[in-house]
XYZ file of C-alpha atoms in Angstrom:
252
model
C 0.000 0.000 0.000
C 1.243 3.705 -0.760
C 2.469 5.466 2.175
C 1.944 9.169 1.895
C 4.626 12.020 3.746
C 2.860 13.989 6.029
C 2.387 17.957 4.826
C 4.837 19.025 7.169
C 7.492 16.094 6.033
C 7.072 17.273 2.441
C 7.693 21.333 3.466
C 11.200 20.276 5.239
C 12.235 18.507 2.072
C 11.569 21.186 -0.089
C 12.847 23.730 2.338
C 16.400 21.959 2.594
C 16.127 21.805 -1.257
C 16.067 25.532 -1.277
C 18.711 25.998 0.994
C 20.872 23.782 -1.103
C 19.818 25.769 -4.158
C 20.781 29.270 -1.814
C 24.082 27.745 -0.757
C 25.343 27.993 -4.175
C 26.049 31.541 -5.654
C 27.579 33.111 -8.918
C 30.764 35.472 -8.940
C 31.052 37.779 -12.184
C 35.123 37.778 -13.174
C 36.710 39.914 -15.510
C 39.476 37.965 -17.094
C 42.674 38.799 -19.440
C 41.843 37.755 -22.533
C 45.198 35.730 -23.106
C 43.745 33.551 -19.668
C 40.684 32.485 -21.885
C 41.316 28.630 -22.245
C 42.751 28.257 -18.461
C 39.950 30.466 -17.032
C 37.342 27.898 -18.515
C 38.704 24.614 -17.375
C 39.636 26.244 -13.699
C 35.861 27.462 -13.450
C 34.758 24.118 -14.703
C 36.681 22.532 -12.039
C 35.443 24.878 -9.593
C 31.606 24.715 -9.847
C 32.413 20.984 -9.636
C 33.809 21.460 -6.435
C 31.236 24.348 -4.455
C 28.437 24.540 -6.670
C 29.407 28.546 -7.248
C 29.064 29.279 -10.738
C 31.491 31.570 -12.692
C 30.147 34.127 -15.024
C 33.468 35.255 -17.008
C 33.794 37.746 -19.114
C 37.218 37.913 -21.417
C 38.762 41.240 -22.772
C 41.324 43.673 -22.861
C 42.692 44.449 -18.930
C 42.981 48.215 -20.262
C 39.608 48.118 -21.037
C 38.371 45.867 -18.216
C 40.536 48.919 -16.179
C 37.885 51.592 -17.534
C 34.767 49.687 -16.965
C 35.453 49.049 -13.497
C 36.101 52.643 -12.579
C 32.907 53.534 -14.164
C 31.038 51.095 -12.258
C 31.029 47.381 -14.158
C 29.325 44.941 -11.938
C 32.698 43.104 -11.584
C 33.449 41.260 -8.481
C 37.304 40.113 -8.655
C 39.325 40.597 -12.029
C 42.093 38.664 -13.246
C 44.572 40.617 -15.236
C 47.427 40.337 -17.629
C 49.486 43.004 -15.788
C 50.540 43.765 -12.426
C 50.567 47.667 -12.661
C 46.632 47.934 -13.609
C 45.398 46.099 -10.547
C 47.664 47.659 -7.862
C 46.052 51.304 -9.982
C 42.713 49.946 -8.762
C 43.708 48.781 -4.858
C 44.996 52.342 -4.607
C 42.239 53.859 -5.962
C 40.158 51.460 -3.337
C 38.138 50.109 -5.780
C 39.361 46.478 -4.234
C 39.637 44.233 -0.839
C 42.605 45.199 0.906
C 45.150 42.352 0.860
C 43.147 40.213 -1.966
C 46.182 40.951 -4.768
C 48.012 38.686 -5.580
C 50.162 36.993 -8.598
C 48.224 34.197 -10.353
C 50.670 33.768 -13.163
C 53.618 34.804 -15.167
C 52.686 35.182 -18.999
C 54.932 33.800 -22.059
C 55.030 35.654 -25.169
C 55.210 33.320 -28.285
C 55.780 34.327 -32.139
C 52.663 31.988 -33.672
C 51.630 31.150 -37.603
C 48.887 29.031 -38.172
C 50.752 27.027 -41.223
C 52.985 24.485 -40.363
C 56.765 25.209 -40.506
C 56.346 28.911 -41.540
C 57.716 29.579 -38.003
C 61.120 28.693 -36.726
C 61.980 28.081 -32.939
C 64.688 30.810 -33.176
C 62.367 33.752 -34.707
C 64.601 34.033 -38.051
C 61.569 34.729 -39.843
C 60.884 37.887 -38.355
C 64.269 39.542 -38.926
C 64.148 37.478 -42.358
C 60.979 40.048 -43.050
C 58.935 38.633 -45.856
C 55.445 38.643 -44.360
C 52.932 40.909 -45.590
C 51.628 41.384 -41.898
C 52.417 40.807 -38.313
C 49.665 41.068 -35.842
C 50.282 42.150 -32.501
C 47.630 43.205 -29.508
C 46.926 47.204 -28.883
C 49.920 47.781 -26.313
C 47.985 50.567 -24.768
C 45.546 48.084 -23.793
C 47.139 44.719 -23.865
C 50.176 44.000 -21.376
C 51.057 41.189 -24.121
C 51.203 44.110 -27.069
C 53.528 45.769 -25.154
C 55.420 43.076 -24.475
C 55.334 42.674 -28.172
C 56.887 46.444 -29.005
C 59.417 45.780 -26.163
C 60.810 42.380 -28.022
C 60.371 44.817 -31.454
C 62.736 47.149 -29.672
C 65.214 44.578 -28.326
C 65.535 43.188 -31.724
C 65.993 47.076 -33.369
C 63.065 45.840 -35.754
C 60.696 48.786 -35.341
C 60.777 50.717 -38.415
C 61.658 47.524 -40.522
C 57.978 46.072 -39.014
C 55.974 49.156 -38.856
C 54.327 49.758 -41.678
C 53.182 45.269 -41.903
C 51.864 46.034 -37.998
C 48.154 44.443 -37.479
C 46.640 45.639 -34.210
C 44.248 43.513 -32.455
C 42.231 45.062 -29.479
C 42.774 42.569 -27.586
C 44.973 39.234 -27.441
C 42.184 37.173 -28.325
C 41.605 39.187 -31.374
C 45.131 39.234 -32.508
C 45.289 35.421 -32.344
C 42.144 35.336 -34.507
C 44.002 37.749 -37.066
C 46.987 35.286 -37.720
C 44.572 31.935 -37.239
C 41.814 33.454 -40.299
C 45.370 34.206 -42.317
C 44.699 38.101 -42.472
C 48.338 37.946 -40.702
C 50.837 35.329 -41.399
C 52.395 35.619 -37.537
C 51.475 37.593 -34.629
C 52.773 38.035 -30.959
C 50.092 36.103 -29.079
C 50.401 34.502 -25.308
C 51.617 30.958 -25.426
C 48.652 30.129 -23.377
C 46.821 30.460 -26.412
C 48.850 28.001 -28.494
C 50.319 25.952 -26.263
C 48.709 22.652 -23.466
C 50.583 20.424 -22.175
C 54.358 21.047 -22.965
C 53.590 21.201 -27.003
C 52.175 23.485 -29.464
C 48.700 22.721 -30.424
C 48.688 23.801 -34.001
C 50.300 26.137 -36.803
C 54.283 26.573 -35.479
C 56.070 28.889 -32.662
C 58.873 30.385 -31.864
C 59.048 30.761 -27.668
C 60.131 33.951 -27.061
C 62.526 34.634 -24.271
C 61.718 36.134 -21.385
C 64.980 38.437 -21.490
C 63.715 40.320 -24.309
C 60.724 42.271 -22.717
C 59.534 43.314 -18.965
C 58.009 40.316 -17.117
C 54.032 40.071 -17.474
C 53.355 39.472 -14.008
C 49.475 38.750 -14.123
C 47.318 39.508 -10.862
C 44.408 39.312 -9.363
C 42.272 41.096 -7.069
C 38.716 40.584 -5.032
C 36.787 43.914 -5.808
C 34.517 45.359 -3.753
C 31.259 44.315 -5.327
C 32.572 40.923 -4.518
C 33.610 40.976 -0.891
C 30.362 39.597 0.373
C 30.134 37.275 -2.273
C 30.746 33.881 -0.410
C 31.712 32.778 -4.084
C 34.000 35.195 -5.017
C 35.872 34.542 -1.995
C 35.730 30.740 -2.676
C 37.030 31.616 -6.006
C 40.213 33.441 -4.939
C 40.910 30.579 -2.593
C 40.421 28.471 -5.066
C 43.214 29.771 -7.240
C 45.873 29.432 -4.925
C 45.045 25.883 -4.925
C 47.520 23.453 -5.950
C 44.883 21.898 -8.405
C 44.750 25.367 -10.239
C 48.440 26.218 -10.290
C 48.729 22.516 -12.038
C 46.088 23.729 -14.556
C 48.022 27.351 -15.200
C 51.014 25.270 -15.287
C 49.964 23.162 -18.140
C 49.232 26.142 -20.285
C 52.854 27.295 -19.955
C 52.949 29.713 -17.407
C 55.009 30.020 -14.521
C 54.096 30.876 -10.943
């Protein structure tokens, strides 16, 4: 014979299903658009283990810099730089004692074909592309790091006039990768996974020609009641993240 639950049996249940449900919150990031592909798997792994739910958005850290002075609902951001968050902590737009260095960026000279790339950068002194994409270095730490390596290797005039300027990193990848640029300046996070370059060819650029892109993050204040933005920047000092930002070839 069917049993039924009592009224008041049924109203616990679906109380404690609510407060499961409530336990669980969402924390709005503003990433560096050269973290894209690490981002993703880390917040992946994340909701897996609290239940909080990223909501990511990927850009320009210049630009990311504007919208959170002028109010963005952003509740910790993760950029490419070092000097555009500590701008914001002493502007107090963040927690006090929440920066902190997720990750050391790599610079890598990238073509989509095959071979066109060697893994000393001859082709670019060489100088028979049509075009060479790099990121806006007013907005993008790795554009800059891009003119710096120019500089180092007294190629700016040569390259000048074949320069392809993305807005962002993501958008400079996408240049060389549709072949509207036959190489660009991209992060190596974007072409790179597990000790190998995932497609096209690469030359790693060394670290001794340009400034080290130190890439931190911060808790803002719109996040510092967030129970899940807190989780969050716990969560990337975990060893299971630093594996993960490992893997994409950054250092820590």
């Amino acid at each position: 014979m069917m049993r039924r639950f009592p009224d008041a049996l049924l109203a616990l249940c679906a109380g404690l299903a609510c407060a499961g449900t409530a336990l669980a919150d969402q924390v709005q990031v503003a990433v560096a658009a050269n973290f894209t592909a690490p981002m993703q798997a880390i917040a992946a792994d994340f909701e897996k283990a609290t239940g909080h739910r990223v909501v990511a958005s990927y850009g320009a850290t210049g630009q990311f810099y504007a919208q959170i002075q002028n109010g963005a609902p952003f509740e910790m951001f993760l950029a490419a730089d070092d000097s555009t968050p500590a701008k914001l902590e002493k502007e107090g737009l963040s927690v006090a004692g929440s920066r902190f260095t997720y990750a050391i960026g790599a610079l890598a000279l990238w073509s989509a074909k095959d071979g066109y790339v060697d893994n000393q950068g001859a082709v670019l002194k060489a100088n028979q592309f049509q075009h060479l994409a790099i990121a806006n270095p007013k907005a993008a730490p790795y554009g800059l790091a891009a003119t710096q390596v120019l500089a180092k290797l007294n190629l700016n005039q040569a390259v000048a006039p074949k320069l392809v300027e993305g807005q962002n990193i993501a958008q400079t990848l996408q240049f060389v990768s549709s072949g509207n640029a036959e190489l660009g300046f991209v992060a190596l996070s974007q072409v790179y996974k597990d000790g190998k370059i995932t497609s096209g060819s690469a030359w790693l650029v060394p670290a001794e020609l340009h400034e080290p892109i130190r890439q931190d993050a911060l808790l803002l204040n719109k996040g510092k009641d967030n129970p899940a933005a807190k989780a969050l920047l716990d969560y990337l000092h975990s060893a299971q993240a630093a594996a993960l930002i490992k893997s994409y070839g950054y250092q820590l």
